[in-house]
PDB file of C-alpha atoms in Angstrom:
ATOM      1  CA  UNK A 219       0.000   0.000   0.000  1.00  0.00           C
ATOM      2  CA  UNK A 220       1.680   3.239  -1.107  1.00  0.00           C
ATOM      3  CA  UNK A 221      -0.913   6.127  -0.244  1.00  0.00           C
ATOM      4  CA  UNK A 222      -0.047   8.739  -2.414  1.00  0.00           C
ATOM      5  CA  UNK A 223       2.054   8.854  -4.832  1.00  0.00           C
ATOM      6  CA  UNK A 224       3.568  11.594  -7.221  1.00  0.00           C
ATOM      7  CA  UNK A 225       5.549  11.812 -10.128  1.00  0.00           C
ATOM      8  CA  UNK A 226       8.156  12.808 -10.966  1.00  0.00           C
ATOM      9  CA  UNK A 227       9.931  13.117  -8.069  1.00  0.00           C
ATOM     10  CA  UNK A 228      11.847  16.182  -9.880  1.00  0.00           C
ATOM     11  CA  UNK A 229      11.655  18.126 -12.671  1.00  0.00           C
ATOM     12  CA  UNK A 230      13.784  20.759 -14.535  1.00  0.00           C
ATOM     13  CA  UNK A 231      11.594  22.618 -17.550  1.00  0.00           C
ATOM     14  CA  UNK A 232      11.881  25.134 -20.115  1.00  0.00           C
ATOM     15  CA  UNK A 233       9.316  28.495 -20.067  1.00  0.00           C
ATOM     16  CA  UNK A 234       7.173  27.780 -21.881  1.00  0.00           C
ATOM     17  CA  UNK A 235       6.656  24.055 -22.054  1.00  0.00           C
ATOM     18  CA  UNK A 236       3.880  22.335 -20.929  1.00  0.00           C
ATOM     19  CA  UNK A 237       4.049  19.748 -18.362  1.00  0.00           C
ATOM     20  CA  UNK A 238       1.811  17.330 -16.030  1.00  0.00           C
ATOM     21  CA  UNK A 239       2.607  16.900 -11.990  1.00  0.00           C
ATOM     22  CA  UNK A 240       0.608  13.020 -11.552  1.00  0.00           C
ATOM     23  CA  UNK A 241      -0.851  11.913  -7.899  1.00  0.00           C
ATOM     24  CA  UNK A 242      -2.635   8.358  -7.365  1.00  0.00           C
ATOM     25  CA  UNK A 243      -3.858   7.093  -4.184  1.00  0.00           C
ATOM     26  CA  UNK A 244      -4.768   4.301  -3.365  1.00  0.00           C
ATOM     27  CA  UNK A 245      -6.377   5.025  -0.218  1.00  0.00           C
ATOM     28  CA  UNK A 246     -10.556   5.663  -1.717  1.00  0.00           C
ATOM     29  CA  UNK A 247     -10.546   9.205  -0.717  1.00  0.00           C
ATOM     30  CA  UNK A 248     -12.744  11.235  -1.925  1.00  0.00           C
ATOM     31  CA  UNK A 249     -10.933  14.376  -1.780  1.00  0.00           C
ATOM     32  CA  UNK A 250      -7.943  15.538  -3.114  1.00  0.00           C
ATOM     33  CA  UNK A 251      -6.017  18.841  -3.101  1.00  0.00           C
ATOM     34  CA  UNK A 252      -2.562  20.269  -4.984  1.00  0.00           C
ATOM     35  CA  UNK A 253      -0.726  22.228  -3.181  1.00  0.00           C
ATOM     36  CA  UNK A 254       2.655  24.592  -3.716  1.00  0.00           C
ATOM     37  CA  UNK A 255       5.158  25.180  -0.906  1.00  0.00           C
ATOM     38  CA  UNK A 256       7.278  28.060  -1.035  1.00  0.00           C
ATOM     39  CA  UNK A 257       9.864  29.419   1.385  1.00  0.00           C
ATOM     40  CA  UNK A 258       8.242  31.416   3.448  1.00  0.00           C
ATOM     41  CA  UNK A 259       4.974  31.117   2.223  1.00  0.00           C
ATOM     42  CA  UNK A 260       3.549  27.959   3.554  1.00  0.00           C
ATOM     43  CA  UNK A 261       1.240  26.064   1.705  1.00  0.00           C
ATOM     44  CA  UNK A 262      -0.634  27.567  -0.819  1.00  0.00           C
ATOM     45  CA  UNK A 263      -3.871  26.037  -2.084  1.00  0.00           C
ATOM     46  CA  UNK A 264      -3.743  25.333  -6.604  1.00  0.00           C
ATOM     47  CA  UNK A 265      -7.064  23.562  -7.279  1.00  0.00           C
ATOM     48  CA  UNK A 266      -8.951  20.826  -5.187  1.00  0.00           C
ATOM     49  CA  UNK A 267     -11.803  18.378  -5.684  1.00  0.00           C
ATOM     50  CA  UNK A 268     -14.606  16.988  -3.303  1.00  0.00           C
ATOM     51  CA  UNK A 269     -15.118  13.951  -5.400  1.00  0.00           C
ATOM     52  CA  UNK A 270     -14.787  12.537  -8.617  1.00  0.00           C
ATOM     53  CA  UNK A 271     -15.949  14.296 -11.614  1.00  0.00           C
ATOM     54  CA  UNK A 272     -15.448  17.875  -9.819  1.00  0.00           C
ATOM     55  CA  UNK A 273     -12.408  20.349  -8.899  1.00  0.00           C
ATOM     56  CA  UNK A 274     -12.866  23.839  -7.850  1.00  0.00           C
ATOM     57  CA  UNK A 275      -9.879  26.648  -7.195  1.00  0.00           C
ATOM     58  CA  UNK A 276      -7.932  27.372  -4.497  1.00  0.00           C
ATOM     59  CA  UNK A 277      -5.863  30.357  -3.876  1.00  0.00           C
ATOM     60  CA  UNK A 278      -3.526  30.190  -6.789  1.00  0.00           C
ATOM     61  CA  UNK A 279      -5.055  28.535  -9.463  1.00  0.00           C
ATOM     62  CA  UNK A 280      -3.826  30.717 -12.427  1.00  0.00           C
ATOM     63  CA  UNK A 281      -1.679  29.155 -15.293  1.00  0.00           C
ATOM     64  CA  UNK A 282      -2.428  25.492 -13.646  1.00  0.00           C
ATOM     65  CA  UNK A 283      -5.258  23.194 -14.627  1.00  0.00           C
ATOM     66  CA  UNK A 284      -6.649  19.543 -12.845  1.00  0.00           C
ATOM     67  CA  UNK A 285      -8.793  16.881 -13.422  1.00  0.00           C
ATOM     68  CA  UNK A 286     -10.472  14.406 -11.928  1.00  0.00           C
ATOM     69  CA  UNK A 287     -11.606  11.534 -13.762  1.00  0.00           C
ATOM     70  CA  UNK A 288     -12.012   8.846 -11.641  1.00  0.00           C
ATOM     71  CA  UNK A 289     -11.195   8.703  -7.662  1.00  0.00           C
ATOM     72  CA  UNK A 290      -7.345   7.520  -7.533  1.00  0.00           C
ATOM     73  CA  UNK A 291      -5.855   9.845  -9.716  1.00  0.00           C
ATOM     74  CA  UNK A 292      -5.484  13.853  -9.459  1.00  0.00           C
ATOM     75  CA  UNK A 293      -2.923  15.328 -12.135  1.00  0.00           C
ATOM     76  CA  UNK A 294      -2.143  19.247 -12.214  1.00  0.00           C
ATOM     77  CA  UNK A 295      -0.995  20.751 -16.164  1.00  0.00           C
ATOM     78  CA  UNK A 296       1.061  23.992 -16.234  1.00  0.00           C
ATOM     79  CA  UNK A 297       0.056  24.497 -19.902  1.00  0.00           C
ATOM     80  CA  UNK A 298       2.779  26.843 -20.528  1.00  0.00           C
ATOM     81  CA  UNK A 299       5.334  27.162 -17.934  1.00  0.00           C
ATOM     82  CA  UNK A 300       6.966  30.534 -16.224  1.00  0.00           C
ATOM     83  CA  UNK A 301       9.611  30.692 -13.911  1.00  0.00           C
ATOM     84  CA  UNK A 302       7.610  31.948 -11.082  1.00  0.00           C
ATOM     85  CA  UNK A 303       6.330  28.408 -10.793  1.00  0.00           C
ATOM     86  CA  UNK A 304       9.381  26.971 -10.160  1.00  0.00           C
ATOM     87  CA  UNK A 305       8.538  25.292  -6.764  1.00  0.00           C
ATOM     88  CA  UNK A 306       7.557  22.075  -5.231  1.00  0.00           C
ATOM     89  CA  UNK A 307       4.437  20.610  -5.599  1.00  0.00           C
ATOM     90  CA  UNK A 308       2.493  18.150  -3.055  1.00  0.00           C
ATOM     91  CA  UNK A 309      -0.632  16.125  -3.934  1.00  0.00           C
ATOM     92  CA  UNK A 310      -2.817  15.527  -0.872  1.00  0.00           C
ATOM     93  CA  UNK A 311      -6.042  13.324  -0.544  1.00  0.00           C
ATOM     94  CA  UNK A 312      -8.790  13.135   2.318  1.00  0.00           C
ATOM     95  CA  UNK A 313     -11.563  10.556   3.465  1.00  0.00           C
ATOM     96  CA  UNK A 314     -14.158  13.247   3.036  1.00  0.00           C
ATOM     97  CA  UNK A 315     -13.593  17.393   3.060  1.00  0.00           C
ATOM     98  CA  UNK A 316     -13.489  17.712   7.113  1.00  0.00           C
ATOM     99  CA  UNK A 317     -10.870  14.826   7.444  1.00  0.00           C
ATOM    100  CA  UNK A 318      -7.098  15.100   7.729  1.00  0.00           C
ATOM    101  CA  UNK A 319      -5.455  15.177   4.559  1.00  0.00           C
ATOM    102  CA  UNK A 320      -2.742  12.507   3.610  1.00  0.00           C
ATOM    103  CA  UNK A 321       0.061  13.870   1.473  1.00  0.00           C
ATOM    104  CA  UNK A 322       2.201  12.955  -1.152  1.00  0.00           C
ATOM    105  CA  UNK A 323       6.340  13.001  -0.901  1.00  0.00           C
ATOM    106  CA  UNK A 324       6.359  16.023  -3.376  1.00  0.00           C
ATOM    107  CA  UNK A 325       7.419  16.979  -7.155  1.00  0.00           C
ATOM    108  CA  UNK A 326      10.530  19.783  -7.248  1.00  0.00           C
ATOM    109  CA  UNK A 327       9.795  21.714 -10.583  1.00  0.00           C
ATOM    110  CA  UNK A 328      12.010  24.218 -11.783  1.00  0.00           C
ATOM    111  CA  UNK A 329      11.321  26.494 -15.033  1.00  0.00           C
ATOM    112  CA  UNK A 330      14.087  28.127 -16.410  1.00  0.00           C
TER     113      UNK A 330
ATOM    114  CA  UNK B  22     -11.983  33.430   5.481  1.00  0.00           C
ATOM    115  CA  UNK B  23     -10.537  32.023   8.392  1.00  0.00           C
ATOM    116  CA  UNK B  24      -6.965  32.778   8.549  1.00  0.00           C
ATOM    117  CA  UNK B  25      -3.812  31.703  10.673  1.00  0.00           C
ATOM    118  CA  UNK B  26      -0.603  33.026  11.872  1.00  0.00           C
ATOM    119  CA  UNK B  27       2.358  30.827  12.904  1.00  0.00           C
ATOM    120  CA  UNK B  28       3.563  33.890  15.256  1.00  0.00           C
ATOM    121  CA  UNK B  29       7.688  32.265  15.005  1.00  0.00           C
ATOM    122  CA  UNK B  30       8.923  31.552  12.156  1.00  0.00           C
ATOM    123  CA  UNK B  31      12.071  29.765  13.748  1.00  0.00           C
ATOM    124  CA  UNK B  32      12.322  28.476  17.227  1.00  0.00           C
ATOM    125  CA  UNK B  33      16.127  27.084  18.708  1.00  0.00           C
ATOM    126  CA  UNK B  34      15.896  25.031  21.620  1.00  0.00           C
ATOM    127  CA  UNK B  35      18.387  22.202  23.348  1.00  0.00           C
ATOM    128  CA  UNK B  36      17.805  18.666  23.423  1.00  0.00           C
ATOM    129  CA  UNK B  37      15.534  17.113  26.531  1.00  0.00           C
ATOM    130  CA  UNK B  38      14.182  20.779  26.458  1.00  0.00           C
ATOM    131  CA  UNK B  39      10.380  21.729  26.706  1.00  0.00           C
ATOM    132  CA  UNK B  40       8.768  23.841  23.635  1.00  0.00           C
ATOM    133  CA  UNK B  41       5.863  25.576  22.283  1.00  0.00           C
ATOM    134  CA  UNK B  42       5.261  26.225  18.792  1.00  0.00           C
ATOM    135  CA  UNK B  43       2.400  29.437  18.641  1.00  0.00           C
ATOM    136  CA  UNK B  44      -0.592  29.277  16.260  1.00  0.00           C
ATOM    137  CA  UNK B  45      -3.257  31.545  15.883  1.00  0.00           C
ATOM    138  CA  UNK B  46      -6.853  31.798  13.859  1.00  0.00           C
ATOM    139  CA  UNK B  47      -9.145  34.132  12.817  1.00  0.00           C
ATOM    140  CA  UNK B  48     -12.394  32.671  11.617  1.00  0.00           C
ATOM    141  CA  UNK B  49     -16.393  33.919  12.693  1.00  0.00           C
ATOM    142  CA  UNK B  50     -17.494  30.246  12.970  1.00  0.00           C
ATOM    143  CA  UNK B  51     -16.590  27.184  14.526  1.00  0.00           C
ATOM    144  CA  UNK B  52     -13.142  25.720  13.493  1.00  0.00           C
ATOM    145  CA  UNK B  53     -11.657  22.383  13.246  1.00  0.00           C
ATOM    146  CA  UNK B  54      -7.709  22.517  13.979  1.00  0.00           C
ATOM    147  CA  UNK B  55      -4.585  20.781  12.957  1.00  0.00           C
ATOM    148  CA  UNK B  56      -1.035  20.337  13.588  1.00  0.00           C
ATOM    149  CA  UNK B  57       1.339  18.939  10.596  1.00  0.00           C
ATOM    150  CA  UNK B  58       4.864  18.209  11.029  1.00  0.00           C
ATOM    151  CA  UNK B  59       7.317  18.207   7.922  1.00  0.00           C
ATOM    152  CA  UNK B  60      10.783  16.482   8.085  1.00  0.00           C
ATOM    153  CA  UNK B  61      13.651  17.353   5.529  1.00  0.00           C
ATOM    154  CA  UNK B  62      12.250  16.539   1.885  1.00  0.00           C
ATOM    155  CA  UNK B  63       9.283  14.489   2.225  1.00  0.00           C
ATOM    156  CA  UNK B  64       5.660  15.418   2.603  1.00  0.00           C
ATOM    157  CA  UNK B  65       3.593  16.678   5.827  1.00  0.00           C
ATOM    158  CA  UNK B  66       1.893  13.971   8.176  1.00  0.00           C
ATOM    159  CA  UNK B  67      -0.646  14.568  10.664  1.00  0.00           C
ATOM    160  CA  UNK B  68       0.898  15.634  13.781  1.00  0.00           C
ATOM    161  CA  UNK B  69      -2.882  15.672  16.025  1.00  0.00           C
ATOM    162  CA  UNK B  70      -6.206  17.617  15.253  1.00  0.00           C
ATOM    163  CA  UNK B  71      -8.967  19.330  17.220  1.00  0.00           C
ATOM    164  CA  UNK B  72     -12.004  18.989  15.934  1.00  0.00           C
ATOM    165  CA  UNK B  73     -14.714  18.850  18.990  1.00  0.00           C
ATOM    166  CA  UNK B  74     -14.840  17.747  22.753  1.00  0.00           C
ATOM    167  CA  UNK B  75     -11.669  18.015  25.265  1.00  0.00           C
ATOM    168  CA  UNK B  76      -9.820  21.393  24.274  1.00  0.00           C
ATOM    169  CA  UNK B  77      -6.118  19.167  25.120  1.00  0.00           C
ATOM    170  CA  UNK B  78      -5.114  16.936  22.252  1.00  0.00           C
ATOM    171  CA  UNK B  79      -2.413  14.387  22.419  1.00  0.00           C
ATOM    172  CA  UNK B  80      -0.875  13.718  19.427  1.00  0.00           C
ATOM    173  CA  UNK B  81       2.072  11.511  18.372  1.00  0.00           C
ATOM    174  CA  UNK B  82       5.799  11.882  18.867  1.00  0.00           C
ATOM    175  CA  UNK B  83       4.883  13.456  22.466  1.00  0.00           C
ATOM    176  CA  UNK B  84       3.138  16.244  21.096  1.00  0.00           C
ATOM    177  CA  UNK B  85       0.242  18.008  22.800  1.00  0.00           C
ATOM    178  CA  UNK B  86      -1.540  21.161  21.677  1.00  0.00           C
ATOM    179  CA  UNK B  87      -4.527  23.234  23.506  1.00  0.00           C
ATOM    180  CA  UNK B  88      -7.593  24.931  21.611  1.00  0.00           C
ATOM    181  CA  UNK B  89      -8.306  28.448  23.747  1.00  0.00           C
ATOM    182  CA  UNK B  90     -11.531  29.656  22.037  1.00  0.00           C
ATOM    183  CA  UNK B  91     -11.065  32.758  23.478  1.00  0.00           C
ATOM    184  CA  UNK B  92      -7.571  33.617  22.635  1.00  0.00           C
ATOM    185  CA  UNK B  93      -8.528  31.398  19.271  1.00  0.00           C
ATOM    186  CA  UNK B  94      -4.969  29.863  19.245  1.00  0.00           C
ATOM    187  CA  UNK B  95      -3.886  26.307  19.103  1.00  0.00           C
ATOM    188  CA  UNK B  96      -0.405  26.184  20.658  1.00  0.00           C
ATOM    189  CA  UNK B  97       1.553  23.021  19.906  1.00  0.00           C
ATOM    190  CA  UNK B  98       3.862  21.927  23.277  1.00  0.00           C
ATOM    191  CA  UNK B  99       6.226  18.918  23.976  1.00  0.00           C
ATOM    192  CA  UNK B 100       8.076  18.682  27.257  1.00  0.00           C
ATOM    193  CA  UNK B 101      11.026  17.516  26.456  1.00  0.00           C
ATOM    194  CA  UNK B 102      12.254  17.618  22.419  1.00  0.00           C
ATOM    195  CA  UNK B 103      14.641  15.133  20.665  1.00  0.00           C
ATOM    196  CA  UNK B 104      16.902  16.109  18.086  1.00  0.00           C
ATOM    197  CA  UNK B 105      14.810  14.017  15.612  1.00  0.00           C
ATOM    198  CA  UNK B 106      12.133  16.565  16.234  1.00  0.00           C
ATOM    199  CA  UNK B 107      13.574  18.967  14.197  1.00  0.00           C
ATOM    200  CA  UNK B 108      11.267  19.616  11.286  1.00  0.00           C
ATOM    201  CA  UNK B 109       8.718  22.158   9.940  1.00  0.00           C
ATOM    202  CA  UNK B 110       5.640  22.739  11.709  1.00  0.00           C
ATOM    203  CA  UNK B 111       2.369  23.640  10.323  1.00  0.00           C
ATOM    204  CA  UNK B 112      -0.817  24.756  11.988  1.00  0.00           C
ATOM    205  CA  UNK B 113      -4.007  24.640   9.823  1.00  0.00           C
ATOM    206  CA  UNK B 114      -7.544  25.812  10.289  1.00  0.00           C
ATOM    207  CA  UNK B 115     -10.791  24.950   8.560  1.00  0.00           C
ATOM    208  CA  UNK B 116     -14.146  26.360   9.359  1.00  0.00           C
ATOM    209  CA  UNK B 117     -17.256  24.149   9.911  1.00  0.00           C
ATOM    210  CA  UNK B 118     -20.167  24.334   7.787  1.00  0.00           C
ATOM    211  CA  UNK B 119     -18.404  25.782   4.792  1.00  0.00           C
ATOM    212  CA  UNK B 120     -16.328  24.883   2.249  1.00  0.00           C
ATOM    213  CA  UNK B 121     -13.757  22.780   4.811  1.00  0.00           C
ATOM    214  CA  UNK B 122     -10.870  23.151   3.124  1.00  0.00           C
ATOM    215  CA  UNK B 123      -7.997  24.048   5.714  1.00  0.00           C
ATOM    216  CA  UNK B 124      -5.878  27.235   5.454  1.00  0.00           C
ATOM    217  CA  UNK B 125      -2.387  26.697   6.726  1.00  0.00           C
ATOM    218  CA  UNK B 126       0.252  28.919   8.191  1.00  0.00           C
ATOM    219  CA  UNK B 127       3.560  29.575   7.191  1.00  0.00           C
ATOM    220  CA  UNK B 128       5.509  27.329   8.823  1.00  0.00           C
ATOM    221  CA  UNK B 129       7.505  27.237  12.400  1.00  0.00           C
ATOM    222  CA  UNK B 130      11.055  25.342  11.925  1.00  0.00           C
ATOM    223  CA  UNK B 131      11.687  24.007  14.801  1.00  0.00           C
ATOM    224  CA  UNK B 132      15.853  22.955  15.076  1.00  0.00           C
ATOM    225  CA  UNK B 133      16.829  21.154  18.149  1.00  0.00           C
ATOM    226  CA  UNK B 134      20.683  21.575  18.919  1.00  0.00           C
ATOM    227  CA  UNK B 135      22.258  18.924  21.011  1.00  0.00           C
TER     228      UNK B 135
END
């Protein structure tokens, strides 16, 4: 049993390229969440979704996009990349909204 | 919005002793509350969570935190730290009845010396 896991593990891209951050779990949460971590900012919320078939923005959603086709699997697209989102990137899941969330080990993405 | 403020954003303390890591909310409804801890390049993990009844929650690792409604913080305490403690905190708050998805704080790094 892995719980979450995310891929790649790191990343180096060019501006302007697109690219797709992956997250499975295996766990049957409902939830899930993407998240960026910044020094000195925390967490920051990207996009989330409730369930399956839905996502909805968090605090930072612009220049990412998610989907959420079936329950396991959660993956965030930076259709064209910029260096300000050079950062690292952690997938999260939940049983239901109101539960603690369960997180992945993280994607480092740098855009040059 | 509910909101939260890790008031240190580094605390130094020696082995064997005791800390507290300060959180505080502001939200205008009922909040559930959670500590995360975050060790060198991995992911968070649920440190303990408050989310009704007894306002002390005992967590793992020796951790302990206290919900004061009316100070509305949720300060995170061990007595006596290990050096393997030393990590990234994070305090998170979600409100009840709403959307439930948890705003965290910045971050208290917590670096135990020997």
């Amino acid at each position: 049993i892995a719980g979450i896991t995310q891929a790649p593990t790191s990343q180096i891209l060019a501006a302007g390229r697109r690219m797709t951050l992956r997250c499975t779990q295996d766990m049957r949460h409902n939830a899930m969440y993407w998240y960026r971590q910044d020094l000195g900012l925390g967490l920051r919320l990207i996009h989330y979704s409730n369930t399956a078939g839905t996502t909805g923005k968090g605090e930072v959603p612009d220049g990412y996009s998610v989907s959420r086709a079936n329950t396991d699997d959660f993956p965030l697209t930076l259709a064209s990349a910029v260096p300000s989102q050079t950062s690292v990137y952690f997938c999260a899941s939940s049983r239901d909204r109101v539960d603690e969330q369960f997180f992945g080990p993280g994607t480092r993405l740098t855009v040059l | 919005a509910q909101s939260v403020t890790q008031l240190d954003s580094q605390v130094p303390v020696f082995e064997e002793a005791p800390v507290e890591l300060r959180c505080n909310y502001s939200s205008s409804v009922s909040v559930y509350l959670f500590w995360y801890v975050q060790y060198p390049n991995q992911g968070l993990q649920l440190l303990l969570k408050y989310l009704s009844g007894s306002t002390l929650v005992k967590g793992i690792n020796g951790f302990e935190a206290e919900f004061n409604k009316s100070q509305t913080s949720f300060h995170l305490r061990k007595p006596s730290v290990h050096i393997s403690d030393t990590a990234e905190y994070f305090c998170a708050v979600s409100e009840t009845g709403g959307s439930y998805i948890p705003t965290f704080g910045r971050g208290t790094s917590l670096i135990v010396h020997p």
